[in-house]
Coordinates of C-alpha atoms in Angstrom, one line a residue:
M299 CA -112.7 -26.5 18.1
S300 CA -116.1 -27.8 19.2
F301 CA -118.0 -26.0 16.5
D302 CA -116.8 -28.3 13.7
G303 CA -118.5 -29.8 10.6
V304 CA -120.4 -32.3 12.7
F305 CA -121.8 -29.5 15.0
T306 CA -122.6 -27.4 11.9
Y307 CA -124.5 -30.4 10.5
A308 CA -126.6 -30.5 13.7
I309 CA -127.2 -26.8 13.7
V310 CA -128.2 -26.7 10.1
S311 CA -130.7 -29.5 10.8
E312 CA -132.3 -27.3 13.5
L313 CA -132.3 -24.2 11.4
E314 CA -133.7 -26.0 8.4
E315 CA -136.6 -27.4 10.4
A316 CA -137.3 -24.1 12.2
L317 CA -136.7 -21.5 9.5
T318 CA -137.6 -22.9 6.1
G319 CA -140.6 -21.0 4.6
G320 CA -140.3 -18.4 7.3
R321 CA -140.2 -14.6 6.7
I322 CA -137.3 -12.5 7.8
T323 CA -139.0 -9.7 9.8
K324 CA -136.1 -7.8 11.5
I325 CA -132.3 -7.7 11.5
H326 CA -130.1 -6.2 14.2
Q327 CA -126.4 -5.9 14.7
P328 CA -125.8 -5.8 18.5
S329 CA -122.0 -5.7 18.1
A330 CA -119.2 -5.5 15.5
Y331 CA -119.2 -9.3 14.8
E332 CA -122.8 -10.3 15.6
I333 CA -126.0 -10.3 13.6
V334 CA -129.4 -11.3 15.1
M335 CA -132.1 -12.2 12.6
L336 CA -135.8 -12.4 13.6
V337 CA -137.8 -15.0 11.5
R338 CA -141.5 -15.6 11.6
A339 CA -142.2 -19.3 10.6
R340 CA -145.2 -21.6 11.2
G341 CA -146.8 -19.2 13.6
Q342 CA -143.7 -18.8 15.8
N343 CA -141.0 -16.2 16.1
H344 CA -137.4 -17.4 16.0
K345 CA -134.2 -15.5 16.8
V346 CA -131.1 -16.5 14.9
M347 CA -127.6 -15.6 16.1
L348 CA -125.0 -15.3 13.3
S349 CA -121.6 -14.6 14.8
A350 CA -118.3 -14.0 13.0
H351 CA -116.4 -13.3 16.2
P352 CA -112.7 -14.3 16.1
T353 CA -113.1 -16.4 19.2
Y354 CA -116.9 -17.0 19.6
A355 CA -118.0 -17.6 16.0
R356 CA -121.2 -19.6 15.8
V357 CA -124.7 -19.9 14.3
H358 CA -127.7 -21.0 16.3
L359 CA -131.2 -20.2 17.4
T360 CA -131.2 -18.1 20.5
N361 CA -133.5 -17.1 23.4
E362 CA -131.0 -14.5 24.7
T363 CA -131.8 -10.8 24.6
Y364 CA -129.2 -8.5 23.0
D365 CA -128.8 -4.8 23.3
N366 CA -128.6 -2.9 20.1
P367 CA -126.7 0.3 19.4
P368 CA -128.9 3.5 18.8
E369 CA -127.6 3.7 15.2
P370 CA -127.4 0.5 13.2
P371 CA -124.0 -0.2 11.4
M372 CA -123.8 0.1 7.7
F373 CA -123.7 -3.7 7.1
C374 CA -126.8 -4.1 9.2
M375 CA -128.6 -1.5 7.1
R376 CA -127.5 -3.3 4.0
L377 CA -128.9 -6.6 5.3
R378 CA -132.2 -4.9 6.2
K379 CA -132.6 -3.4 2.8
Q380 CA -131.8 -6.7 1.0
L381 CA -133.4 -9.3 3.3
E382 CA -136.2 -8.0 5.4
G383 CA -139.5 -9.3 4.2
S384 CA -138.0 -12.1 2.2
I385 CA -138.9 -15.8 2.6
I386 CA -136.2 -18.3 3.5
E387 CA -136.1 -21.0 0.9
S388 CA -133.4 -23.2 2.2
V389 CA -130.7 -23.6 4.8
R390 CA -127.8 -25.9 4.0
Q391 CA -124.2 -26.8 4.8
V392 CA -121.4 -26.7 2.2
D393 CA -119.5 -30.0 1.9
F394 CA -119.6 -30.9 5.6
D395 CA -117.5 -27.8 6.3
R396 CA -118.2 -24.9 8.7
I397 CA -120.1 -22.9 6.1
I398 CA -123.8 -22.3 6.2
I399 CA -125.8 -20.9 3.3
I400 CA -129.3 -19.3 3.9
D401 CA -131.1 -18.6 0.6
S402 CA -134.1 -16.3 0.7
K403 CA -136.4 -15.0 -2.0
G404 CA -137.9 -11.5 -2.0
R405 CA -138.8 -8.5 -4.3
D406 CA -136.5 -5.6 -5.1
E407 CA -137.5 -1.9 -5.5
L408 CA -138.9 -2.7 -9.0
G409 CA -141.0 -5.6 -7.7
D410 CA -138.8 -8.2 -9.4
V411 CA -138.3 -11.5 -7.5
Q412 CA -134.6 -12.0 -6.5
T413 CA -132.8 -14.6 -4.5
K414 CA -130.2 -13.4 -1.9
R415 CA -127.7 -15.8 -0.4
L416 CA -126.4 -15.2 3.2
I417 CA -123.2 -17.2 3.7
I418 CA -121.8 -17.7 7.2
E419 CA -118.3 -18.9 7.4
V420 CA -117.5 -20.2 10.9
M421 CA -113.7 -20.3 10.6
G422 CA -112.2 -18.9 13.9
R423 CA -110.5 -15.6 13.3
H424 CA -111.2 -15.8 9.6
S425 CA -115.0 -16.1 10.2
N426 CA -117.2 -13.9 8.1
I427 CA -120.8 -13.2 7.1
I428 CA -121.3 -12.5 3.4
L429 CA -124.4 -11.4 1.4
V430 CA -124.4 -12.6 -2.2
D431 CA -126.7 -12.1 -5.2
A432 CA -127.5 -15.8 -6.0
S433 CA -128.2 -15.2 -9.6
T434 CA -124.8 -13.6 -10.4
N435 CA -122.7 -15.0 -7.5
T436 CA -121.7 -11.4 -6.8
I437 CA -120.9 -10.1 -3.3
I438 CA -123.3 -7.4 -2.2
D439 CA -121.5 -6.8 1.1
S440 CA -119.8 -8.6 3.9
L441 CA -119.2 -8.1 7.6
K442 CA -115.4 -8.2 7.1
H443 CA -113.9 -6.9 3.9
L444 CA -110.9 -8.9 2.5
P445 CA -108.9 -7.0 -0.2
P446 CA -106.4 -8.7 -2.6
S447 CA -103.5 -7.3 -0.6
V448 CA -104.6 -9.4 2.4
N449 CA -105.6 -12.6 0.5
R450 CA -104.4 -13.5 -2.9
Y451 CA -106.7 -16.6 -3.1
R452 CA -109.9 -14.7 -2.9
T453 CA -111.2 -11.1 -2.6
V454 CA -114.2 -10.4 -0.3
L455 CA -115.4 -7.0 -1.4
P456 CA -118.7 -5.7 -2.8
G457 CA -119.0 -6.2 -6.6
H458 CA -116.5 -9.1 -6.6
P459 CA -117.5 -12.7 -7.4
Y460 CA -117.9 -14.9 -4.3
V461 CA -115.1 -17.6 -4.0
A462 CA -115.5 -20.2 -1.3
P463 CA -112.6 -20.9 1.1
P464 CA -110.1 -23.6 -0.1
T465 CA -111.1 -27.2 0.8
H466 CA -107.5 -28.5 0.9
G467 CA -108.6 -31.7 -0.9
K468 CA -110.3 -33.2 2.1
L469 CA -113.0 -35.9 1.8
N470 CA -116.6 -35.5 2.9
P471 CA -116.9 -38.0 5.9
L472 CA -120.6 -38.6 5.0
E473 CA -119.4 -40.3 1.9
A474 CA -116.7 -42.4 3.6
T475 CA -116.5 -46.2 3.5
E476 CA -114.2 -48.6 5.3
E477 CA -112.0 -48.7 2.3
T478 CA -111.6 -44.9 2.0
V479 CA -110.8 -44.7 5.7
L480 CA -108.1 -47.4 5.4
K481 CA -106.6 -45.7 2.4
K482 CA -106.3 -42.4 4.3
L483 CA -104.7 -43.9 7.4
D484 CA -101.1 -45.0 8.0
F485 CA -101.2 -47.2 11.2
H486 CA -97.4 -47.3 11.4
A487 CA -97.1 -43.5 11.5
G488 CA -99.2 -43.1 14.7
K489 CA -101.2 -40.0 15.7
L490 CA -104.3 -41.6 14.1
A491 CA -106.7 -38.8 15.4
Q492 CA -104.5 -36.2 13.7
Q493 CA -104.6 -38.2 10.5
L494 CA -108.4 -38.4 10.6
V495 CA -108.6 -34.6 11.0
S496 CA -106.2 -34.1 8.1
A497 CA -108.0 -36.5 5.8
F498 CA -111.7 -35.6 6.2
S499 CA -113.4 -32.2 6.1
G500 CA -115.2 -30.7 9.1
L501 CA -113.7 -33.0 11.7
S502 CA -112.3 -31.6 14.9
P503 CA -109.8 -33.3 17.2
L504 CA -112.8 -33.9 19.6
F505 CA -114.5 -36.1 17.0
A506 CA -111.3 -37.8 15.9
N507 CA -110.2 -38.6 19.5
E508 CA -113.6 -40.0 20.2
A509 CA -113.3 -42.3 17.2
V510 CA -109.9 -43.5 18.3
F511 CA -111.0 -44.0 21.9
R512 CA -114.1 -46.1 20.9
A513 CA -111.9 -48.2 18.7
G514 CA -110.0 -49.5 21.8
L515 CA -106.7 -50.8 20.6
A516 CA -107.1 -48.9 17.3
N517 CA -106.2 -51.0 14.3
R518 CA -107.3 -51.6 10.7
A519 CA -110.3 -53.6 11.9
T520 CA -111.6 -51.4 14.8
L521 CA -110.9 -47.8 13.8
P522 CA -112.9 -47.7 10.5
K523 CA -115.8 -49.3 12.2
S524 CA -115.8 -46.8 15.2
F525 CA -115.3 -43.9 12.8
L526 CA -118.2 -44.9 10.5
S527 CA -120.4 -45.7 13.5
L528 CA -120.1 -42.1 14.7
I529 CA -120.6 -40.8 11.1
D530 CA -123.8 -43.0 10.9
D531 CA -125.1 -41.3 14.1
V532 CA -124.5 -37.9 12.4
R533 CA -126.1 -39.0 9.2
G534 CA -129.1 -40.3 11.1
R535 CA -129.2 -37.1 13.2
R536 CA -129.0 -39.1 16.4
F537 CA -127.5 -36.1 18.3
A538 CA -127.0 -35.8 22.1
P539 CA -125.9 -32.2 22.8
M540 CA -123.8 -32.2 25.9
M541 CA -121.5 -29.8 27.8
Y542 CA -118.6 -31.0 29.8
T543 CA -116.4 -29.3 32.4
N544 CA -113.5 -30.4 34.6
G545 CA -113.5 -27.3 36.7
E546 CA -110.8 -25.6 34.6
K547 CA -111.9 -26.2 31.0
E548 CA -115.3 -26.5 29.2
W549 CA -116.2 -28.6 26.1
F550 CA -119.4 -28.9 24.1
Y551 CA -120.5 -31.3 21.4
V552 CA -123.5 -33.0 19.8
L553 CA -122.2 -36.5 20.3
P554 CA -121.3 -38.1 23.6
L555 CA -117.5 -37.7 24.3
R556 CA -116.6 -40.9 26.2
H557 CA -112.9 -40.2 25.9
L558 CA -113.1 -37.2 28.2
Q559 CA -114.3 -39.6 31.0
I560 CA -116.4 -36.7 32.5
E561 CA -120.1 -36.7 33.3
G562 CA -121.8 -34.3 30.8
Q563 CA -124.7 -32.0 31.1
P564 CA -127.4 -32.8 28.5
F565 CA -129.3 -30.2 26.5
A566 CA -132.5 -30.4 24.5
S567 CA -130.9 -29.0 21.3
A568 CA -127.6 -27.8 19.9
S569 CA -128.9 -24.2 19.9
E570 CA -129.8 -24.4 23.6
L571 CA -126.3 -25.8 24.3
L572 CA -124.6 -22.9 22.5
D573 CA -126.9 -20.4 24.3
R574 CA -125.7 -21.9 27.6
F575 CA -122.0 -22.3 26.6
Y576 CA -121.6 -18.8 25.3
F577 CA -123.8 -17.2 28.1
G578 CA -122.0 -14.0 28.9
K579 CA -118.7 -14.9 27.0
A580 CA -119.3 -12.8 23.9
E581 CA -121.0 -10.1 26.0
R582 CA -118.0 -9.9 28.2
D583 CA -115.9 -9.4 25.1
R584 CA -118.1 -6.6 23.9
V585 CA -117.9 -5.0 27.4
K586 CA -114.1 -5.2 27.4
Q587 CA -114.0 -3.5 24.0
Q588 CA -116.4 -0.7 25.1
A589 CA -114.9 -0.2 28.5
H590 CA -111.2 -0.7 27.7
D591 CA -110.4 3.0 28.3
I592 CA -112.4 3.0 31.6
E593 CA -110.7 -0.1 32.8
R594 CA -107.2 1.2 32.0
L595 CA -108.0 4.6 33.6
M596 CA -109.3 3.0 36.9
A597 CA -106.4 0.6 37.1
N598 CA -104.0 3.5 36.7
E599 CA -105.9 5.6 39.3
K600 CA -105.8 2.7 41.7
A601 CA -102.0 2.2 41.3
K602 CA -101.5 5.9 41.7
N603 CA -103.5 6.0 44.9
E604 CA -101.7 3.0 46.3
K605 CA -98.3 4.7 45.8
K606 CA -99.8 7.9 47.4
L607 CA -101.0 5.8 50.3
L608 CA -97.5 4.4 50.9
K609 CA -96.0 8.0 51.0
L610 CA -98.8 9.2 53.3
E611 CA -98.2 6.3 55.7
Q612 CA -94.5 7.2 55.7
T613 CA -95.3 10.8 56.4
L614 CA -97.6 9.7 59.2
E615 CA -94.8 7.7 60.8
E616 CA -92.6 10.8 60.6
A617 CA -95.4 13.0 62.0
K618 CA -95.6 10.6 65.0
Q619 CA -92.1 11.8 65.8
A620 CA -93.3 15.3 66.6
D621 CA -92.7 14.9 70.4
T622 CA -89.2 13.7 69.8
Y623 CA -88.4 16.8 67.6
R624 CA -89.8 19.0 70.4
L625 CA -87.7 17.2 73.0
Y626 CA -84.6 17.6 70.9
G627 CA -85.2 21.3 70.4
E628 CA -85.8 22.0 74.1
L629 CA -82.8 20.0 75.3
L630 CA -80.5 21.4 72.7
T631 CA -81.6 25.0 73.6
A632 CA -80.8 24.2 77.2
H633 CA -77.3 22.9 76.3
L634 CA -76.3 25.4 73.6
Y635 CA -73.2 26.2 75.6
A636 CA -71.9 22.6 75.1
A637 CA -72.6 22.4 71.4
K638 CA -70.2 23.6 68.7
R639 CA -70.7 24.1 64.9
G640 CA -69.3 21.1 63.0
M641 CA -70.5 18.5 65.6
T642 CA -72.6 15.7 64.1
E643 CA -74.3 14.8 67.4
I644 CA -74.3 15.7 71.1
E645 CA -75.2 13.7 74.2
V646 CA -77.0 15.8 76.8
A647 CA -78.9 15.1 80.1
N648 CA -82.6 14.5 79.7
Y649 CA -84.2 16.5 82.5
Y650 CA -87.6 15.0 81.6
D651 CA -86.2 11.6 82.6
E652 CA -86.9 10.8 86.2
N653 CA -84.0 8.4 86.2
G654 CA -81.6 11.1 85.0
G655 CA -80.8 9.5 81.6
T656 CA -79.2 11.1 78.6
V657 CA -80.2 11.7 75.0
T658 CA -78.1 11.7 71.9
I659 CA -79.2 14.4 69.5
P660 CA -78.2 14.3 65.8
L661 CA -76.8 17.6 64.5
D662 CA -76.3 19.2 61.1
P663 CA -72.6 20.1 61.1
Q664 CA -73.2 22.9 58.6
K665 CA -75.5 24.7 61.1
S666 CA -74.9 26.5 64.4
P667 CA -76.3 24.9 67.6
A668 CA -79.1 27.5 67.7
E669 CA -80.0 26.8 64.1
N670 CA -80.1 23.1 64.8
A671 CA -82.5 23.8 67.7
Q672 CA -84.6 26.0 65.5
Q673 CA -84.8 23.3 62.9
Y674 CA -86.1 20.8 65.4
F675 CA -88.8 23.2 66.6
Q676 CA -89.8 23.7 62.9
K677 CA -90.0 19.9 62.3
Y678 CA -92.1 19.6 65.5
Q679 CA -94.5 22.3 64.3
K680 CA -94.8 20.8 60.8
A681 CA -95.3 17.2 62.1
K682 CA -97.9 18.4 64.7
N683 CA -99.8 20.3 62.0
S684 CA -99.6 17.5 59.5
L685 CA -100.7 14.7 61.8
A686 CA -104.4 15.4 61.5
V687 CA -104.2 16.4 57.8
V688 CA -102.2 13.2 56.8
Q689 CA -104.6 11.0 58.7
E690 CA -107.5 12.6 56.8
Q691 CA -105.7 12.2 53.5
I692 CA -105.0 8.5 54.3
E693 CA -108.7 7.9 54.8
R694 CA -109.6 9.7 51.7
T695 CA -107.0 7.8 49.7
K696 CA -108.3 4.5 51.0
E697 CA -111.8 5.5 49.9
D698 CA -110.5 6.3 46.4
I699 CA -108.8 2.9 46.2
A700 CA -112.0 1.2 47.3
Y701 CA -113.9 3.2 44.7
C702 CA -111.5 2.2 41.9
D703 CA -111.9 -1.4 43.1
T704 CA -115.7 -1.1 42.9
I705 CA -115.6 0.3 39.4
L706 CA -113.2 -2.4 38.2
S707 CA -115.4 -5.1 39.9
Q708 CA -118.5 -3.6 38.2
L709 CA -116.8 -3.7 34.8
E710 CA -116.2 -7.5 35.3
T711 CA -120.0 -8.1 35.5
A712 CA -121.4 -5.2 33.5
A713 CA -123.6 -5.7 30.5
P714 CA -123.0 -3.4 27.5
K715 CA -126.0 -1.2 28.5
D716 CA -124.4 -0.6 31.9
I717 CA -121.2 0.9 30.5
E718 CA -122.6 4.3 29.6
E719 CA -124.0 4.8 33.1
I720 CA -120.5 4.0 34.5
R721 CA -119.0 6.4 32.1
D722 CA -121.5 9.1 33.1
E723 CA -120.7 8.6 36.7
L724 CA -117.0 8.9 36.1
I725 CA -117.6 12.1 34.3
E726 CA -119.6 13.4 37.2
Q727 CA -116.8 12.4 39.6
G728 CA -114.2 14.1 37.6
Y729 CA -112.3 11.0 36.4
L730 CA -113.3 11.5 32.7
R731 CA -113.8 14.5 30.6
P732 CA -117.4 15.2 29.3
R733 CA -118.0 13.9 25.8
A734 CA -120.2 15.8 23.3
A735 CA -122.2 12.6 22.6
K736 CA -125.6 12.5 21.0
G737 CA -128.3 11.7 23.6
A738 CA -125.9 12.2 26.6
K739 CA -128.4 14.6 28.2
K740 CA -131.2 12.1 27.9
R741 CA -129.1 9.4 29.4
K742 CA -128.3 11.4 32.5
T743 CA -131.9 12.1 33.3
A744 CA -133.1 8.5 32.5
V745 CA -134.1 6.2 35.2
P746 CA -131.4 3.4 35.6
E747 CA -132.5 0.1 34.1
L748 CA -132.1 -2.6 36.8
D749 CA -131.4 -6.3 36.2
R750 CA -134.5 -8.4 37.3
Y751 CA -134.5 -12.0 38.4
V752 CA -137.3 -14.3 39.7
A753 CA -136.7 -16.7 42.6
S754 CA -138.1 -20.3 42.7
D755 CA -141.2 -19.2 44.5
G756 CA -141.9 -16.3 42.1
T757 CA -140.5 -13.5 44.2
E758 CA -138.9 -10.7 42.2
I759 CA -135.2 -9.9 43.0
L760 CA -133.6 -6.7 41.7
V761 CA -129.8 -6.2 41.1
G762 CA -127.8 -3.0 40.6
K763 CA -124.9 -3.5 38.2
N764 CA -123.2 -0.2 38.7
N765 CA -123.2 2.7 41.3
K766 CA -126.0 4.7 39.6
Q767 CA -128.2 1.6 39.6
N768 CA -127.2 0.7 43.2
D769 CA -128.1 4.2 44.5
Y770 CA -131.4 4.3 42.6
L771 CA -132.3 0.8 43.8
T772 CA -131.4 1.3 47.5
T773 CA -132.3 4.9 48.2
R774 CA -135.3 5.5 45.9
L775 CA -136.9 2.4 44.5
A776 CA -136.9 -0.2 47.3
H777 CA -139.5 -0.2 50.1
K778 CA -138.4 0.2 53.7
D779 CA -139.2 -3.4 54.6
D780 CA -137.7 -5.0 51.5
V781 CA -134.6 -7.2 52.2
W782 CA -131.3 -5.7 51.1
L783 CA -128.2 -7.9 50.4
H784 CA -124.5 -7.2 49.7
V785 CA -121.3 -9.2 50.0
K786 CA -119.4 -8.5 53.2
N787 CA -116.5 -6.0 52.9
I788 CA -116.1 -6.7 49.1
P789 CA -117.1 -4.5 46.1
G790 CA -120.3 -5.8 44.6
S791 CA -123.9 -5.2 43.6
H792 CA -126.8 -4.1 45.8
V793 CA -129.5 -6.8 45.7
V794 CA -133.1 -6.2 46.9
I795 CA -135.8 -8.9 47.4
R796 CA -139.2 -7.3 46.8
S797 CA -140.7 -9.0 49.8
K798 CA -141.1 -8.3 53.5
Q799 CA -140.9 -12.0 54.5
P800 CA -138.9 -13.9 51.9
S801 CA -138.5 -17.6 52.2
D802 CA -135.2 -19.2 53.2
E803 CA -134.8 -20.5 49.7
T804 CA -135.4 -17.0 48.2
L805 CA -132.9 -15.5 50.6
L806 CA -130.2 -18.0 49.5
E807 CA -131.0 -17.4 45.9
A808 CA -130.7 -13.6 46.4
A809 CA -127.4 -14.1 48.3
N810 CA -126.2 -16.1 45.4
L811 CA -126.9 -13.2 43.1
A812 CA -125.0 -10.8 45.4
A813 CA -122.0 -13.1 45.5
Y814 CA -122.1 -13.8 41.7
F815 CA -122.2 -10.0 40.9
S816 CA -119.2 -9.2 43.1
K817 CA -115.5 -9.4 43.1
A818 CA -115.8 -12.8 44.9
R819 CA -117.8 -14.4 42.0
H820 CA -115.1 -17.1 41.5
S821 CA -114.7 -17.8 45.3
G822 CA -116.3 -20.4 47.5
S823 CA -118.3 -19.8 50.7
V824 CA -118.7 -16.0 50.2
P825 CA -120.1 -14.0 53.2
V826 CA -123.3 -12.0 52.2
D827 CA -124.9 -9.6 54.6
Y828 CA -128.6 -8.9 54.6
T829 CA -130.9 -6.5 56.4
R830 CA -134.0 -4.4 55.9
I831 CA -133.7 -1.3 53.6
R832 CA -134.7 0.9 56.6
Y833 CA -131.3 0.0 58.2
V834 CA -129.3 1.0 55.1
K835 CA -128.1 4.6 54.9
K836 CA -126.1 6.7 52.5
P837 CA -123.7 9.1 54.4
S838 CA -123.8 12.7 53.3
G839 CA -121.1 13.4 50.7
A840 CA -120.3 9.7 50.2
K841 CA -119.2 8.4 46.8
P842 CA -121.8 6.8 44.5
G843 CA -122.9 3.4 45.6
F844 CA -121.4 3.7 49.1
V845 CA -123.8 2.9 52.0
I846 CA -123.6 1.9 55.7
Y847 CA -125.9 -0.5 57.3
E848 CA -126.8 -2.2 60.7
H849 CA -128.8 -5.0 62.2
E850 CA -127.4 -7.3 59.5
Q851 CA -127.2 -11.1 59.4
T852 CA -124.7 -13.1 57.3
L853 CA -125.2 -16.0 54.9
Y854 CA -122.4 -18.0 53.3
V855 CA -122.9 -19.1 49.6
T856 CA -120.9 -20.3 46.7
P857 CA -121.8 -18.4 43.5
D858 CA -123.6 -20.7 41.0
E859 CA -123.9 -19.5 37.4
E860 CA -126.5 -22.1 36.6
L861 CA -128.8 -20.8 39.4
V862 CA -128.3 -17.2 38.1
R863 CA -129.2 -18.3 34.6
A864 CA -132.3 -20.2 35.8
M865 CA -133.5 -17.1 37.7
K866 CA -133.0 -15.0 34.6
Q867 CA -134.8 -17.4 32.4
R868 CA -137.7 -17.5 34.9
Q869 CA -137.9 -13.6 34.7
K870 CA -137.9 -13.8 30.8
Q871 CA -140.7 -16.3 30.8
Q872 CA -142.7 -14.2 33.3
A873 CA -142.2 -11.1 31.2
A874 CA -143.3 -12.9 28.0
K875 CA -146.6 -13.9 29.5
P876 CA -149.5 -11.7 28.3
S877 CA -150.7 -9.3 31.0

């Protein structure tokens, strides 16, 4: 993984410089695995992300905004009681491993000074955040509890002594010499990168592969030197945070990775790099957890409607045979004398055919000729009556499928705060049963909270992330001369530029937002229609979020996540300025 001991060393350097001596002012727990700690140090406010997520575990300073649940979880309340108001004394790394310890000193209820130890173990699916009483090494609480039945080596439960994860006898690379490197390597066995990872603590395959690559034809003379050269850069804190991508996969690291042979994107700090790399990733995971039932429901609804559509189209084809059934009934009635019970078909003259042709009429041998004729008249009447009804049902079913597609698309780009609005909408539309949830009444009457972005020239751009927000933005909030955008014939967000005459650049940036927050976000050259709000109408009785529009023009853009992020950062900076 990229977040190895080397990356931890870089992060601890940043945290140590920013947080030491600072006061912990507030603690939040936006999700099951994440803690956000606000620290006031040297006249500045710092936000620290502590994540024990099975996939996205990390620790870093962050500028992102996280939505918090209305009721804080128990672990968050315990942290607040024990840590809020305390002063951070030190931030350190344990033995070059992916373990960070934050010691803070504060007073308890009796006014006695106590030191609390917050231990963050960044260990993939085994990651954890543990609060320990430093004086007794006793666990106060932890994000994840680990009973003896799960792990015989150590128990992570309140009241138990804290035991660090096993080290497996690996060496600290900061203490390595050429001699120790040579002792740990068997050049005849091959797989030198793997040997380095096995011998030294905190090293990832990324670091080991880089050391082997820089050694050239790796041998006893070159590999120890290239390895120790990289370690010397770490020891001297000569970091160069970079993100790399080949279009399919992404990597990040605090040292240049020449072995990837890809141009990297530089960042000012390791924390800024992590903010960018994990932009949306952990949030997407939270949304999937919160909206799993909605996603499954809408996928099932879509599949059910698609089956229904096939049957309706089959019924429509049969209904189109109405004239044939009438013809069979009339001709059979005219030729009853020639038909006999038991016949499977009869060929009769077609007196409607100017050329005097004949028609072969299929018969039910169990019925009399008159009964067969009557059956054809009944089929004709049924088909005639159903033609208009089936056509109407087909249109309604297509609308239902499009609606399901829209909801599924919105779930792909929704933030956690958007999920409840989508849930409320589905309750109103009859897809979900009402829940007796605290604050539900308040949510329904609340004004939808729109996503706001700022274009390069400072123009505000608003984005609706679900149907409630789209309806509110387009039909109530936007002015008649504002410019409205939406991807062409694809489910997506309504986007509004708060300007009568936006520049070409702003128009392209808004089109990028419309494409990014749509089902086509991973496509290239996405068509985006734009027009004035005055030309956008919501038909009477239409489903939420559905509109029709005219006088549109079309732009073609390729969604750019970096551009979206830049516009969001601009909005945050603008919002932070004193009014």
